mmCIF file of C-alpha atoms (C1' of nucleotides) in Angstrom:
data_model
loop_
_atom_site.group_PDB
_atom_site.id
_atom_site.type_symbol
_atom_site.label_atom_id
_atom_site.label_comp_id
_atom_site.label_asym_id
_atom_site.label_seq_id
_atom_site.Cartn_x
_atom_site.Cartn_y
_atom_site.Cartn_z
ATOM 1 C CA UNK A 1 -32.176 4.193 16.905
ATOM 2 C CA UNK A 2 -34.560 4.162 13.858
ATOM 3 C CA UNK A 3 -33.683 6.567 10.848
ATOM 4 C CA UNK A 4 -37.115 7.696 10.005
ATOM 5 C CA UNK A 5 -36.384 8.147 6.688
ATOM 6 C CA UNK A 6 -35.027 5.406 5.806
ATOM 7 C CA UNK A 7 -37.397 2.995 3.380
ATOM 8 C CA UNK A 8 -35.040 -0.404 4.360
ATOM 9 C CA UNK A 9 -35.335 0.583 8.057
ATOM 10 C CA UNK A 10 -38.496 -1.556 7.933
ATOM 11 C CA UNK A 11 -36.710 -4.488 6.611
ATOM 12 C CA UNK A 12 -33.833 -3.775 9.601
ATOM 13 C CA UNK A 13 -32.999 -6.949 11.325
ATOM 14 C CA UNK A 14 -34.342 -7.427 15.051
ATOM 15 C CA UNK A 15 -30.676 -8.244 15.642
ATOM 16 C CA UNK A 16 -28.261 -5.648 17.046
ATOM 17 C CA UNK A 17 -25.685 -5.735 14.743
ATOM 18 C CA UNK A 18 -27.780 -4.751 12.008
ATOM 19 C CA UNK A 19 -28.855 -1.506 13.526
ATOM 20 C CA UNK A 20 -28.920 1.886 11.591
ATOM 21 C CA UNK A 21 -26.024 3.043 14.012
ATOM 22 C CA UNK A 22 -23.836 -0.037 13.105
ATOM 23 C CA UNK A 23 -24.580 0.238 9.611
ATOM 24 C CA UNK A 24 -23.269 4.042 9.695
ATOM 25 C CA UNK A 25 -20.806 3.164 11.972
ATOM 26 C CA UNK A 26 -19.435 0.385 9.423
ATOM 27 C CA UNK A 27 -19.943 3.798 6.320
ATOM 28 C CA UNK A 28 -17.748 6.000 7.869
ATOM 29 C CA UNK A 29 -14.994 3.812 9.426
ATOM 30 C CA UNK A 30 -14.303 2.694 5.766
ATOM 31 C CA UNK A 31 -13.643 6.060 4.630
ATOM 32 C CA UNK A 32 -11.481 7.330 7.375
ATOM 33 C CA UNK A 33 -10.183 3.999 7.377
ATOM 34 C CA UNK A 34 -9.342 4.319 3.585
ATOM 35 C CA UNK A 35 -7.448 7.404 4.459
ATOM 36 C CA UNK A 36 -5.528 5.759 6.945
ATOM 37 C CA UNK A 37 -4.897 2.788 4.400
ATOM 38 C CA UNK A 38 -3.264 5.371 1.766
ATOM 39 C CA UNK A 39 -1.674 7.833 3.779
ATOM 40 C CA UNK A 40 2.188 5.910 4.230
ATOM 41 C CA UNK A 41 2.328 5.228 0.591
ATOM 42 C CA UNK A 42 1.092 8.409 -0.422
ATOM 43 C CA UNK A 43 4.191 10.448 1.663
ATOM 44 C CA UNK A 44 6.188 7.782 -0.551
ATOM 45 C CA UNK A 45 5.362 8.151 -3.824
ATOM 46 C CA UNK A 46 5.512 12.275 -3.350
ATOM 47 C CA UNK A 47 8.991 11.548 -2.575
ATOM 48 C CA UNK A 48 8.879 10.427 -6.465
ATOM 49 C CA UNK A 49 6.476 12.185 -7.872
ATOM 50 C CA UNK A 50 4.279 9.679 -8.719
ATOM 51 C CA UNK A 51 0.698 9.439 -7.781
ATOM 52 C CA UNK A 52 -2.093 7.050 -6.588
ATOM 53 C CA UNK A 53 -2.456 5.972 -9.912
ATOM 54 C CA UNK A 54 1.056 4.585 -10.307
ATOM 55 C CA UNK A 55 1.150 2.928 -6.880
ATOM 56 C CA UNK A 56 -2.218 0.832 -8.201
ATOM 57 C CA UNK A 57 -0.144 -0.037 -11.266
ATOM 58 C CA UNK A 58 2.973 -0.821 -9.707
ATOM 59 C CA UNK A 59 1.556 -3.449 -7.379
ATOM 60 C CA UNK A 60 -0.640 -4.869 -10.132
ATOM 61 C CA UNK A 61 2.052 -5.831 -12.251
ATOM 62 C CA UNK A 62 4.061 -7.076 -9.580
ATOM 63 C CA UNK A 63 1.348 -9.048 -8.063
ATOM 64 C CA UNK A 64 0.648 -10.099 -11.831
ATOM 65 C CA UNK A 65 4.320 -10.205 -13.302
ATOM 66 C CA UNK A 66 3.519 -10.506 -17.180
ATOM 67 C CA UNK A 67 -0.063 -9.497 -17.444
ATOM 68 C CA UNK A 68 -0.992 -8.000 -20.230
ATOM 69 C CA UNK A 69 -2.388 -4.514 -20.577
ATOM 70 C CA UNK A 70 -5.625 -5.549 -21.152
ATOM 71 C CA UNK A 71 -5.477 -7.711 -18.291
ATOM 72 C CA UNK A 72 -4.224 -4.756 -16.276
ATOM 73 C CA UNK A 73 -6.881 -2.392 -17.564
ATOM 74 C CA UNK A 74 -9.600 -5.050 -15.808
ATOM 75 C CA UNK A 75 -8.226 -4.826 -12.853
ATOM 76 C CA UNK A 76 -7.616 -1.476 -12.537
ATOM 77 C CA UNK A 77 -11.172 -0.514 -13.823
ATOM 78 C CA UNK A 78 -9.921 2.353 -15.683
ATOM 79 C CA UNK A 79 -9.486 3.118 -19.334
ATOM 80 C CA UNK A 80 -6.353 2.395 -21.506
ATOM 81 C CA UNK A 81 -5.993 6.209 -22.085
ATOM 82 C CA UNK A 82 -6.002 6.551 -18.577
ATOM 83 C CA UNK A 83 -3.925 3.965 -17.571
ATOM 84 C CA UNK A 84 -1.742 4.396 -20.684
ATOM 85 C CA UNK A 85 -0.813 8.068 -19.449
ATOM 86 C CA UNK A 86 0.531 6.142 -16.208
ATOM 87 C CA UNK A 87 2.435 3.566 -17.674
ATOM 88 C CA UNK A 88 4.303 5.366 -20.384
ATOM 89 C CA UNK A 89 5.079 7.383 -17.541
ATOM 90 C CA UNK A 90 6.350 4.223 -15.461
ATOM 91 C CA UNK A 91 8.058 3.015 -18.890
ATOM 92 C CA UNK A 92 10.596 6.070 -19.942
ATOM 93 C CA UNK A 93 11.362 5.830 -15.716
ATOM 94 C CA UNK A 94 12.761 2.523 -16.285
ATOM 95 C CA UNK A 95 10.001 1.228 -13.700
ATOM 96 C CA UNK A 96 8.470 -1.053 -15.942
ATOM 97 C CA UNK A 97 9.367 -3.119 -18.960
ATOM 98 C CA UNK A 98 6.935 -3.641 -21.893
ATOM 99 C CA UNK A 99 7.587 -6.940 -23.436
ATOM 100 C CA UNK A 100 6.141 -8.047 -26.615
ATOM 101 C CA UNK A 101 4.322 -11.406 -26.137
ATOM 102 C CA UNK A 102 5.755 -14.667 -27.878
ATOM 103 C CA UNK A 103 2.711 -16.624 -28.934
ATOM 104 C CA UNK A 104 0.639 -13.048 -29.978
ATOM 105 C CA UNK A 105 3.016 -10.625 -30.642
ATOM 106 C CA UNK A 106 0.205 -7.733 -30.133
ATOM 107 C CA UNK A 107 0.452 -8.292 -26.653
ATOM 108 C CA UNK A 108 2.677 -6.329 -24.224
ATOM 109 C CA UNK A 109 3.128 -7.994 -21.341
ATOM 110 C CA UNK A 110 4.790 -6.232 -17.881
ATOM 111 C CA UNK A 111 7.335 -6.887 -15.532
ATOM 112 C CA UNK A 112 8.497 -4.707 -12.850
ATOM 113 C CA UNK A 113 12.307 -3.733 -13.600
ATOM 114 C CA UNK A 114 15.129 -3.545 -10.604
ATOM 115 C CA UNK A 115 13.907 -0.159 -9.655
ATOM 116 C CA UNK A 116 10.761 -0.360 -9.853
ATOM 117 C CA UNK A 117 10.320 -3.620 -7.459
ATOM 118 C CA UNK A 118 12.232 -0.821 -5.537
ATOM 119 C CA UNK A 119 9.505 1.204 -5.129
ATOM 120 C CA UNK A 120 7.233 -1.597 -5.080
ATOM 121 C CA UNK A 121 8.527 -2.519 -2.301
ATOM 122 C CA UNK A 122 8.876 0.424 -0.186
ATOM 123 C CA UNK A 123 5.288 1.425 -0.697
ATOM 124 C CA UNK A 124 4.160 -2.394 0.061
ATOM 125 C CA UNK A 125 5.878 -2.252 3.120
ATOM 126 C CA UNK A 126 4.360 0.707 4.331
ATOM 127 C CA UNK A 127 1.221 -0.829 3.737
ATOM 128 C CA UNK A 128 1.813 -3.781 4.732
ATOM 129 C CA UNK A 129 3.598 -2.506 8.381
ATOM 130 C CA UNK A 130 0.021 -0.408 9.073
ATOM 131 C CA UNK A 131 -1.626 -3.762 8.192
ATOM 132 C CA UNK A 132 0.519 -5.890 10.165
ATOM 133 C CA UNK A 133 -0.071 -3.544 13.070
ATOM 134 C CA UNK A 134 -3.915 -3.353 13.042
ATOM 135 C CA UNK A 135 -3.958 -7.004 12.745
ATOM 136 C CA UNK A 136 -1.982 -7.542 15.859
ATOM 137 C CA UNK A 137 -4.365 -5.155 17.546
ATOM 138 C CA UNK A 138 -7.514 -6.487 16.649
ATOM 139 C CA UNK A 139 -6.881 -9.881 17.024
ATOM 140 C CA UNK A 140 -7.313 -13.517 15.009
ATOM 141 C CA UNK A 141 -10.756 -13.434 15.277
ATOM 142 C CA UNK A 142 -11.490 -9.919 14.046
ATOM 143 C CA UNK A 143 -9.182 -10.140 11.244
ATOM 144 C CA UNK A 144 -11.187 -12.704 9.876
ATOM 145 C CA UNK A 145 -14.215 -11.147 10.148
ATOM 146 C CA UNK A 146 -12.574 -8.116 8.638
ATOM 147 C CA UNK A 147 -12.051 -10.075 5.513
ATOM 148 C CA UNK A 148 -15.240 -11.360 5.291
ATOM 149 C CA UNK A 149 -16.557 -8.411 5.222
ATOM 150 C CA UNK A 150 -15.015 -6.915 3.048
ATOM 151 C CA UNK A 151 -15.339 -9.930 0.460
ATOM 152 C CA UNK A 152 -19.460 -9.385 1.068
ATOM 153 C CA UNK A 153 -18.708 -5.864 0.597
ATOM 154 C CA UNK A 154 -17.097 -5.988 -2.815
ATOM 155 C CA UNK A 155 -19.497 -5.826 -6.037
ATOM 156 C CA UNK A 156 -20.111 -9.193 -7.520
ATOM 157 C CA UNK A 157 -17.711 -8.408 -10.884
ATOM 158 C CA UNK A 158 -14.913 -7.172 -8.591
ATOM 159 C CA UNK A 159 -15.374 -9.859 -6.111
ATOM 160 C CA UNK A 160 -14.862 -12.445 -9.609
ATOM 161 C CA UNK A 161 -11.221 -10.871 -10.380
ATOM 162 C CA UNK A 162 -10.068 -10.608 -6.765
ATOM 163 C CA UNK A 163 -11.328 -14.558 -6.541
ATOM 164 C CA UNK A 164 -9.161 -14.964 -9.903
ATOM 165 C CA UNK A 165 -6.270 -12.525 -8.350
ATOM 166 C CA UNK A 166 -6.318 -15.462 -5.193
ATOM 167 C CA UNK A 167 -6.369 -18.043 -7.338
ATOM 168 C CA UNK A 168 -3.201 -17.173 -9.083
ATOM 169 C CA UNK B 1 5.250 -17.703 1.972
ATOM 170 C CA UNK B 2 7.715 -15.459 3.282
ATOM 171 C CA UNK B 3 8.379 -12.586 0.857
ATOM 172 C CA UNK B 4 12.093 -12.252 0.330
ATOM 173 C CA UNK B 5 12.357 -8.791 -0.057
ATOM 174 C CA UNK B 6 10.280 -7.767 2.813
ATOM 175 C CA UNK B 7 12.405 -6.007 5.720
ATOM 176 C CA UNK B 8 9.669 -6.575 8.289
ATOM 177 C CA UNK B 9 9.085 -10.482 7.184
ATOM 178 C CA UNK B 10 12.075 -10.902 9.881
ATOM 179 C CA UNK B 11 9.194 -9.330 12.354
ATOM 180 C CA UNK B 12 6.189 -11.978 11.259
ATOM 181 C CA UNK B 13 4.377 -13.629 13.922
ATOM 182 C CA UNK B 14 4.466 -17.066 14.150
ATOM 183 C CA UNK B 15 0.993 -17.055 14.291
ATOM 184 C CA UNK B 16 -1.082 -17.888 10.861
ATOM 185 C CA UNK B 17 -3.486 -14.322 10.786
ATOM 186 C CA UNK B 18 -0.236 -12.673 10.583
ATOM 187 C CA UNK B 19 1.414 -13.798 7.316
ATOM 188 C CA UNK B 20 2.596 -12.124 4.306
ATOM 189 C CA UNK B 21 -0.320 -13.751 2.697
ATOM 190 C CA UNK B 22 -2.657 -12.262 5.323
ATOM 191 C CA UNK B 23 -1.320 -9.068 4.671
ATOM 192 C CA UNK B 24 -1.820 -8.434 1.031
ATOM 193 C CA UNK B 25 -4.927 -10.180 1.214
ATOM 194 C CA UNK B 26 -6.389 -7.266 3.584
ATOM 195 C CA UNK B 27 -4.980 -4.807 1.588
ATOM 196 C CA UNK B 28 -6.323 -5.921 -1.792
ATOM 197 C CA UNK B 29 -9.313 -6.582 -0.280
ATOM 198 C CA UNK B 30 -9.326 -3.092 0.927
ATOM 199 C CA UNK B 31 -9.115 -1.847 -2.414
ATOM 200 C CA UNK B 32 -11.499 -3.796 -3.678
ATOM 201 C CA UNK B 33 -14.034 -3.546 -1.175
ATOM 202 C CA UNK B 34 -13.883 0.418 -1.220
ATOM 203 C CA UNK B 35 -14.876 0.312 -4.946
ATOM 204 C CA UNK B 36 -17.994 -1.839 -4.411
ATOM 205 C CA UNK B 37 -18.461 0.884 -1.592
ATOM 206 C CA UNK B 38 -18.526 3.919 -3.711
ATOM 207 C CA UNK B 39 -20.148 1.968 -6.504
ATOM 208 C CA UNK B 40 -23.447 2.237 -5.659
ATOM 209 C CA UNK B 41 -23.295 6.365 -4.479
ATOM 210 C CA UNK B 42 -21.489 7.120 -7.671
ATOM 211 C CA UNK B 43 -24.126 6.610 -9.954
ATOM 212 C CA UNK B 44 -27.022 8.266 -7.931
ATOM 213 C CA UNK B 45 -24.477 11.115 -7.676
ATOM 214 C CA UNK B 46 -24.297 10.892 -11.646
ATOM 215 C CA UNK B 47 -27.531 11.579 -11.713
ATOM 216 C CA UNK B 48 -27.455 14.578 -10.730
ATOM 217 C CA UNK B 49 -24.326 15.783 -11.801
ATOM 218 C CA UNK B 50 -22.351 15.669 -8.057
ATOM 219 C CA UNK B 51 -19.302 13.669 -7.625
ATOM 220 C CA UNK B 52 -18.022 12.283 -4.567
ATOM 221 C CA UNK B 53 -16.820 15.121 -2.798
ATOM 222 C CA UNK B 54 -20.587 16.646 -2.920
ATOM 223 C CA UNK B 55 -21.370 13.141 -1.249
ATOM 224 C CA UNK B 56 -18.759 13.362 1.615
ATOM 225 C CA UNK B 57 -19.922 16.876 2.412
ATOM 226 C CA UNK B 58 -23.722 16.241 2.537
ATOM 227 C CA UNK B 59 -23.062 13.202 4.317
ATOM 228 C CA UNK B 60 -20.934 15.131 6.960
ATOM 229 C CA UNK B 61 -23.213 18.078 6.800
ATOM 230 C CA UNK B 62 -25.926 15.965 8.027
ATOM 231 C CA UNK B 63 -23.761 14.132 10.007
ATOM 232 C CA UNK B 64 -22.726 17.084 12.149
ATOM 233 C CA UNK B 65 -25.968 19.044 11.374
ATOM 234 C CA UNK B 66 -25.063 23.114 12.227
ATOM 235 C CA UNK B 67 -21.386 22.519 11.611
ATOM 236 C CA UNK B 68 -19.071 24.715 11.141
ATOM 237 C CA UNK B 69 -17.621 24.960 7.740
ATOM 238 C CA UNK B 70 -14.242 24.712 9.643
ATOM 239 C CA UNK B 71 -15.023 21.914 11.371
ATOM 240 C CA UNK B 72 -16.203 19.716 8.198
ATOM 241 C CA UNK B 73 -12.833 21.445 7.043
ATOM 242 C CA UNK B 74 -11.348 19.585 9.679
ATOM 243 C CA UNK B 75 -13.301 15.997 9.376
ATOM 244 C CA UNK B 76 -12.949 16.591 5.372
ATOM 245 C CA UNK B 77 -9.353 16.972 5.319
ATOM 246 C CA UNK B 78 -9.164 18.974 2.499
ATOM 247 C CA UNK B 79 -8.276 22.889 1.755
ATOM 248 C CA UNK B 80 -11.286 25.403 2.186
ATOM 249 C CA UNK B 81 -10.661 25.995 -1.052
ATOM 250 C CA UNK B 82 -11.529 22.918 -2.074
ATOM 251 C CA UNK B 83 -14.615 22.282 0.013
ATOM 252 C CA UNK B 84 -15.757 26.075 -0.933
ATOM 253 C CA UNK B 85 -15.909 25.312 -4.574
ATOM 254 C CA UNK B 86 -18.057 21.911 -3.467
ATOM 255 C CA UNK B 87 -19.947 23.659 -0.413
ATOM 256 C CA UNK B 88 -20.749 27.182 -3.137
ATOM 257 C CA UNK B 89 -22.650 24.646 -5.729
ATOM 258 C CA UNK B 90 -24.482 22.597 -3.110
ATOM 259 C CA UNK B 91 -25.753 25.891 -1.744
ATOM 260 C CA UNK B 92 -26.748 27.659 -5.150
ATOM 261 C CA UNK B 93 -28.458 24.372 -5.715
ATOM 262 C CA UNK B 94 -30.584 24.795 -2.424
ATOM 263 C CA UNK B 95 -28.901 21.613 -1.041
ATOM 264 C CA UNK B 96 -27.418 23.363 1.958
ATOM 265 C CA UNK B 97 -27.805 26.322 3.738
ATOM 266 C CA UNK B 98 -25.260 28.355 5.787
ATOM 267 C CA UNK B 99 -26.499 30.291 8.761
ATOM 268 C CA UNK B 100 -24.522 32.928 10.310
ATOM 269 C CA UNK B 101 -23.347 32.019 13.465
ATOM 270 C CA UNK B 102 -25.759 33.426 16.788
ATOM 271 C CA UNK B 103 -22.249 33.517 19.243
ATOM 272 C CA UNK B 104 -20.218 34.077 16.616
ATOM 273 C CA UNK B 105 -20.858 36.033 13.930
ATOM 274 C CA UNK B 106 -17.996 34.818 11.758
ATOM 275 C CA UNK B 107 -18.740 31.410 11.883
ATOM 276 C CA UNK B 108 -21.235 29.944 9.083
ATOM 277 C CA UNK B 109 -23.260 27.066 10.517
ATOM 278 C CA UNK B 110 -24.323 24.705 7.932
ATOM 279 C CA UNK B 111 -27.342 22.809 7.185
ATOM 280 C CA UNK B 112 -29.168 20.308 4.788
ATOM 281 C CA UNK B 113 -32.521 21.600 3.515
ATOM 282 C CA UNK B 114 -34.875 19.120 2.609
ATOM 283 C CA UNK B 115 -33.544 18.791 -1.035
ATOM 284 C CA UNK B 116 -30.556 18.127 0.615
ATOM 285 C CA UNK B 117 -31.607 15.619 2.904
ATOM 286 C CA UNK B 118 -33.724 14.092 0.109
ATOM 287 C CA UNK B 119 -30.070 13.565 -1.975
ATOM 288 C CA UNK B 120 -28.452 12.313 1.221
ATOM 289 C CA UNK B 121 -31.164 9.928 2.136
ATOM 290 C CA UNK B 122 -31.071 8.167 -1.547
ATOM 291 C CA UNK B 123 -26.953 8.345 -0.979
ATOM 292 C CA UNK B 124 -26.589 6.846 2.344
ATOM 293 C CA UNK B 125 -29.713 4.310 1.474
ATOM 294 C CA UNK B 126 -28.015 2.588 -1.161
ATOM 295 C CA UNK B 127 -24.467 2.754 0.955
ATOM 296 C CA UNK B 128 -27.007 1.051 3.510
ATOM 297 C CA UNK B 129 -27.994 -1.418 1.916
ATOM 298 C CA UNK B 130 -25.142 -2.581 0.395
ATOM 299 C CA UNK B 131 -23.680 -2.300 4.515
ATOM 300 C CA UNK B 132 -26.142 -4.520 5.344
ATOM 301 C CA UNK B 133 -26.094 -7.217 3.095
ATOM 302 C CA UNK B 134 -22.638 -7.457 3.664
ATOM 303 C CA UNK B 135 -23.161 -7.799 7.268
ATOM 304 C CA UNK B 136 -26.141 -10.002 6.650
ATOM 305 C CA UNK B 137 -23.668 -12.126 5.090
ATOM 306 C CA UNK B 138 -20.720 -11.830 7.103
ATOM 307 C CA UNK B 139 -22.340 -12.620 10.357
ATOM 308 C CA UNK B 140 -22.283 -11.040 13.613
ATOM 309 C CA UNK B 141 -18.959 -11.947 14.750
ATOM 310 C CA UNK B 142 -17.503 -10.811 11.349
ATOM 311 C CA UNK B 143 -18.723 -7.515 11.446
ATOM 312 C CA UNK B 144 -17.314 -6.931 15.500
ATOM 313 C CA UNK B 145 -13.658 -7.983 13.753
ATOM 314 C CA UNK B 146 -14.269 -6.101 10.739
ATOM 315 C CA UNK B 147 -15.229 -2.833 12.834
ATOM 316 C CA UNK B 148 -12.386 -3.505 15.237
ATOM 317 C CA UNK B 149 -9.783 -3.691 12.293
ATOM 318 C CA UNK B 150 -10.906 -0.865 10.171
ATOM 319 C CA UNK B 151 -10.794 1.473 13.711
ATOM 320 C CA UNK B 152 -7.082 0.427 14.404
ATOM 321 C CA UNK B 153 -6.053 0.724 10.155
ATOM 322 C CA UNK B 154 -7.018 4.710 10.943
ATOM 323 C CA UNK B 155 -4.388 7.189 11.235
ATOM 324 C CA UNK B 156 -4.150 8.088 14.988
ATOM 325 C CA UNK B 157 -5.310 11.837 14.102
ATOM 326 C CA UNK B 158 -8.184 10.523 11.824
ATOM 327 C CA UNK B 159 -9.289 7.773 14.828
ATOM 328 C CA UNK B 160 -9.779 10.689 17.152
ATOM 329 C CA UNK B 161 -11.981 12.575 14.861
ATOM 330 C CA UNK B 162 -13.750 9.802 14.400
ATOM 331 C CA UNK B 163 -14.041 8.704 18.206
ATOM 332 C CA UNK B 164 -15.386 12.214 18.324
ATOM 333 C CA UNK B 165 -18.023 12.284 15.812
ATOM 334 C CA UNK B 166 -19.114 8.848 17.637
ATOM 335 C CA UNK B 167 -19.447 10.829 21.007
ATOM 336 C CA UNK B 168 -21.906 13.341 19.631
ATOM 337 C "C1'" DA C 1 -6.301 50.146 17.957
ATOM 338 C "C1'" DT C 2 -4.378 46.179 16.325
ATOM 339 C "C1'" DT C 3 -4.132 41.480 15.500
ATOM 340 C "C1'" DT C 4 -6.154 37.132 14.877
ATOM 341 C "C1'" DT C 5 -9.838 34.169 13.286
ATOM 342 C "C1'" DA C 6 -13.432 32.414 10.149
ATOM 343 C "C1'" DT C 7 -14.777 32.628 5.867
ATOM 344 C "C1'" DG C 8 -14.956 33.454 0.870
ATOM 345 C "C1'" DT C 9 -12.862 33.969 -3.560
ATOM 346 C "C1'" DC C 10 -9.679 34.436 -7.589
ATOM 347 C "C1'" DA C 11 -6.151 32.418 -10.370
ATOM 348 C "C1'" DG C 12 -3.449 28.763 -11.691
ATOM 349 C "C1'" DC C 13 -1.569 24.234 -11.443
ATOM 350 C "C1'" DC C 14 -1.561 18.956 -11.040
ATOM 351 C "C1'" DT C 15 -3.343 14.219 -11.165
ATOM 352 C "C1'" DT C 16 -6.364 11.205 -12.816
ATOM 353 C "C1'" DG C 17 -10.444 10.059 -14.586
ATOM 354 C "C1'" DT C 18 -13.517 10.465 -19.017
ATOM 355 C "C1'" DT C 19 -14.827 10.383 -24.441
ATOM 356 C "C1'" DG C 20 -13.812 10.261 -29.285
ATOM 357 C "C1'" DA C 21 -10.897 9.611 -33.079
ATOM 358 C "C1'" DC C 22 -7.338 7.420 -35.385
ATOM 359 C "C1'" DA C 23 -2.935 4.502 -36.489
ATOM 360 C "C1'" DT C 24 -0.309 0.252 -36.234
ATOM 361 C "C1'" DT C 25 0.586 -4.392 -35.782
ATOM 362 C "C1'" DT C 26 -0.856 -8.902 -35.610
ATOM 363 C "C1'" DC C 27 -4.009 -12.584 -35.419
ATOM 364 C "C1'" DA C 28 -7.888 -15.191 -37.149
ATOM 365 C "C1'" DA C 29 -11.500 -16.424 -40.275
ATOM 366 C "C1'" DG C 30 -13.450 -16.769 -44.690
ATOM 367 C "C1'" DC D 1 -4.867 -13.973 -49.478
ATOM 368 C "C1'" DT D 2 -7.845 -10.620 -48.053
ATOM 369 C "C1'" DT D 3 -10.565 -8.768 -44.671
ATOM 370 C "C1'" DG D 4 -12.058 -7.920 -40.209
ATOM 371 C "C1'" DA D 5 -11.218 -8.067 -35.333
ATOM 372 C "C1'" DA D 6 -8.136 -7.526 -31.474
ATOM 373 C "C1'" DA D 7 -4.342 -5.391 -28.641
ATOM 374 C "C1'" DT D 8 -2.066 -1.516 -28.120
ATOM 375 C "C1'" DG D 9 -0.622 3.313 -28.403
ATOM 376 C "C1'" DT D 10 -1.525 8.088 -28.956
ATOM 377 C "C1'" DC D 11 -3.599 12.785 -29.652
ATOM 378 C "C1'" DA D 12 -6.914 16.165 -28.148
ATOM 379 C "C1'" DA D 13 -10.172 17.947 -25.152
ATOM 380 C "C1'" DC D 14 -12.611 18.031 -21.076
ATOM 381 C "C1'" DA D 15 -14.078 17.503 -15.984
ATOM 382 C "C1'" DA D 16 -13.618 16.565 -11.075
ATOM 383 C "C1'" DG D 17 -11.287 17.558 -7.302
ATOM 384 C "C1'" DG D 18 -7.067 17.935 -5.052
ATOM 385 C "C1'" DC D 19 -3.287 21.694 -4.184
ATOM 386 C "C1'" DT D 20 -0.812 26.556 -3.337
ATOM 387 C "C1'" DG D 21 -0.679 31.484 -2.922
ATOM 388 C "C1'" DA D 22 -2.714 35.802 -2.537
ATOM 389 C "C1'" DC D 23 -6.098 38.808 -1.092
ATOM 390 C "C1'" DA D 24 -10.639 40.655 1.007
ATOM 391 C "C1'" DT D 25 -14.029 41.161 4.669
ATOM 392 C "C1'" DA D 26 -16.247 40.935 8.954
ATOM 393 C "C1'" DA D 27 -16.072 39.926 13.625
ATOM 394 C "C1'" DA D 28 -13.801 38.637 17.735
ATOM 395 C "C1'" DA D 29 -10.023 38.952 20.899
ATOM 396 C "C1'" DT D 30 -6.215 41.228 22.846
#
DNA sequence: ATTTTATGTCAGCCTTGTTGACATTTCAAG
DNA sequence: CTTGAAATGTCAACAAGGCTGACATAAAAT
């Protein structure tokens, strides 16, 4: 099928898998997908009253144990006001700890405390059960291709940090 | 790497694609990758002064072209509330229009006009294009994985709706 | 005739994003 | 040593887009 409205429909591959239909098909299977992907750890952090923006946080400074806010605010993509609301939040819970840095003491850098690798935890596992789950359905070979994807997918400056992120 | 404090570790596969590694890389890649995704719509949408949810129902609205407004209620997952207060601007604007149903009378069937399909063709262009150089990259194969995983990451409910929007 | 369904709407609340302004502490450079 | 830049925190105000609850209307179904 040929969307004829589309101006890169001309440029559209001869080759089936870069048809309009998989091309739409590949649109809207990432956003119910994406719903899929948040729905366990969203029932979680309810539980807690936390929020989306919490769970982001949460896993950042685990996966990043020490960062500093700044660091955290690239990542995140948000801005310190923002993010600041969340973490002051995650602070006075006794979720995070706020150390100051020891060569530049205007840094703050963050560690997860007992509880809140607790809740790390739970809503990795969530995540990480769906994940585990899919992956055994799909298969080696699609789970590769999966990532590839979504590496190609990503846009370039993203795609930079979650290189650095692997690198770590 | 086995991750200590993971319950289901004990459950791993032998098998490489289904590490703890594996794992976190698909879902920070996930997270990732839906930002580039959105990227590109959010600042057409800017432009204009929509936001995403404007985007999800035009999309859907031509999509499912005569819908229901519950049905897109349903695909949505959202409140009518909600969707009305998205659905009641794109209409004033003379983006959609809502028929009164010729069976029943209490349904409102909705439709793009052509502003509306002129905003939803720049929308789903640039999600295009972005689709397809992704898959351009990826490769064939990739994309069949990539498809295959994102379709079994869905929540059961969400894959049916979406196995039925693929029927129509 | 009554109830249910589909829809719309009002009010109010929450989370999470934004901008702009401003304060503090500390580092770095002249 | 002074001055400016950097890292952080915070206040206020606003907007988008979720949510709940309540209520209204028209039409269909029972």
């Amino acid at each position: 099928m040929v969307d004829k409205y589309s101006t890169i429909s001309t440029e559209i591959d001869k080759e089936l898998f870069l048809t309009e239909d998989t091309l739409r098909f590949g649109i809207e299977a990432m956003f119910f997908a994406y719903r899929g992907f948040t729905l366990d750890p969203d029932k979680i952090l309810e539980k807690y009253g936390y929020g989306r923006a919490h769970h982001r946080a949460v896993h950042f400074i685990n996966r990043c144990s020490g960062t500093t806010v700044n660091n955290l605010l690239n990542i995140l993509g948000v801005t310190k006001q923002s993010l600041n609301r969340v973490l002051r939040k995650l602070i006075s819970d006794g979720l995070v700890r706020s150390d100051i840095g020891l060569e530049d003491k205007r840094e703050r850098h963050l560690h997860l405390t007992e509880k809140g690798f607790d809740l790390e935890r739970q809503l990795s596992e969530a995540q990480r059960r769906r994940m585990y789950s899919a992956y055994k359905k799909a298969g080696l070979d699609s789970v590769l291709g999966f990532r590839k994807v979504l590496e190609c997918l990503m846009d370039d400056k993203v795609k930079a940090q979650f290189d650095d992120l692997l690198e770590q």
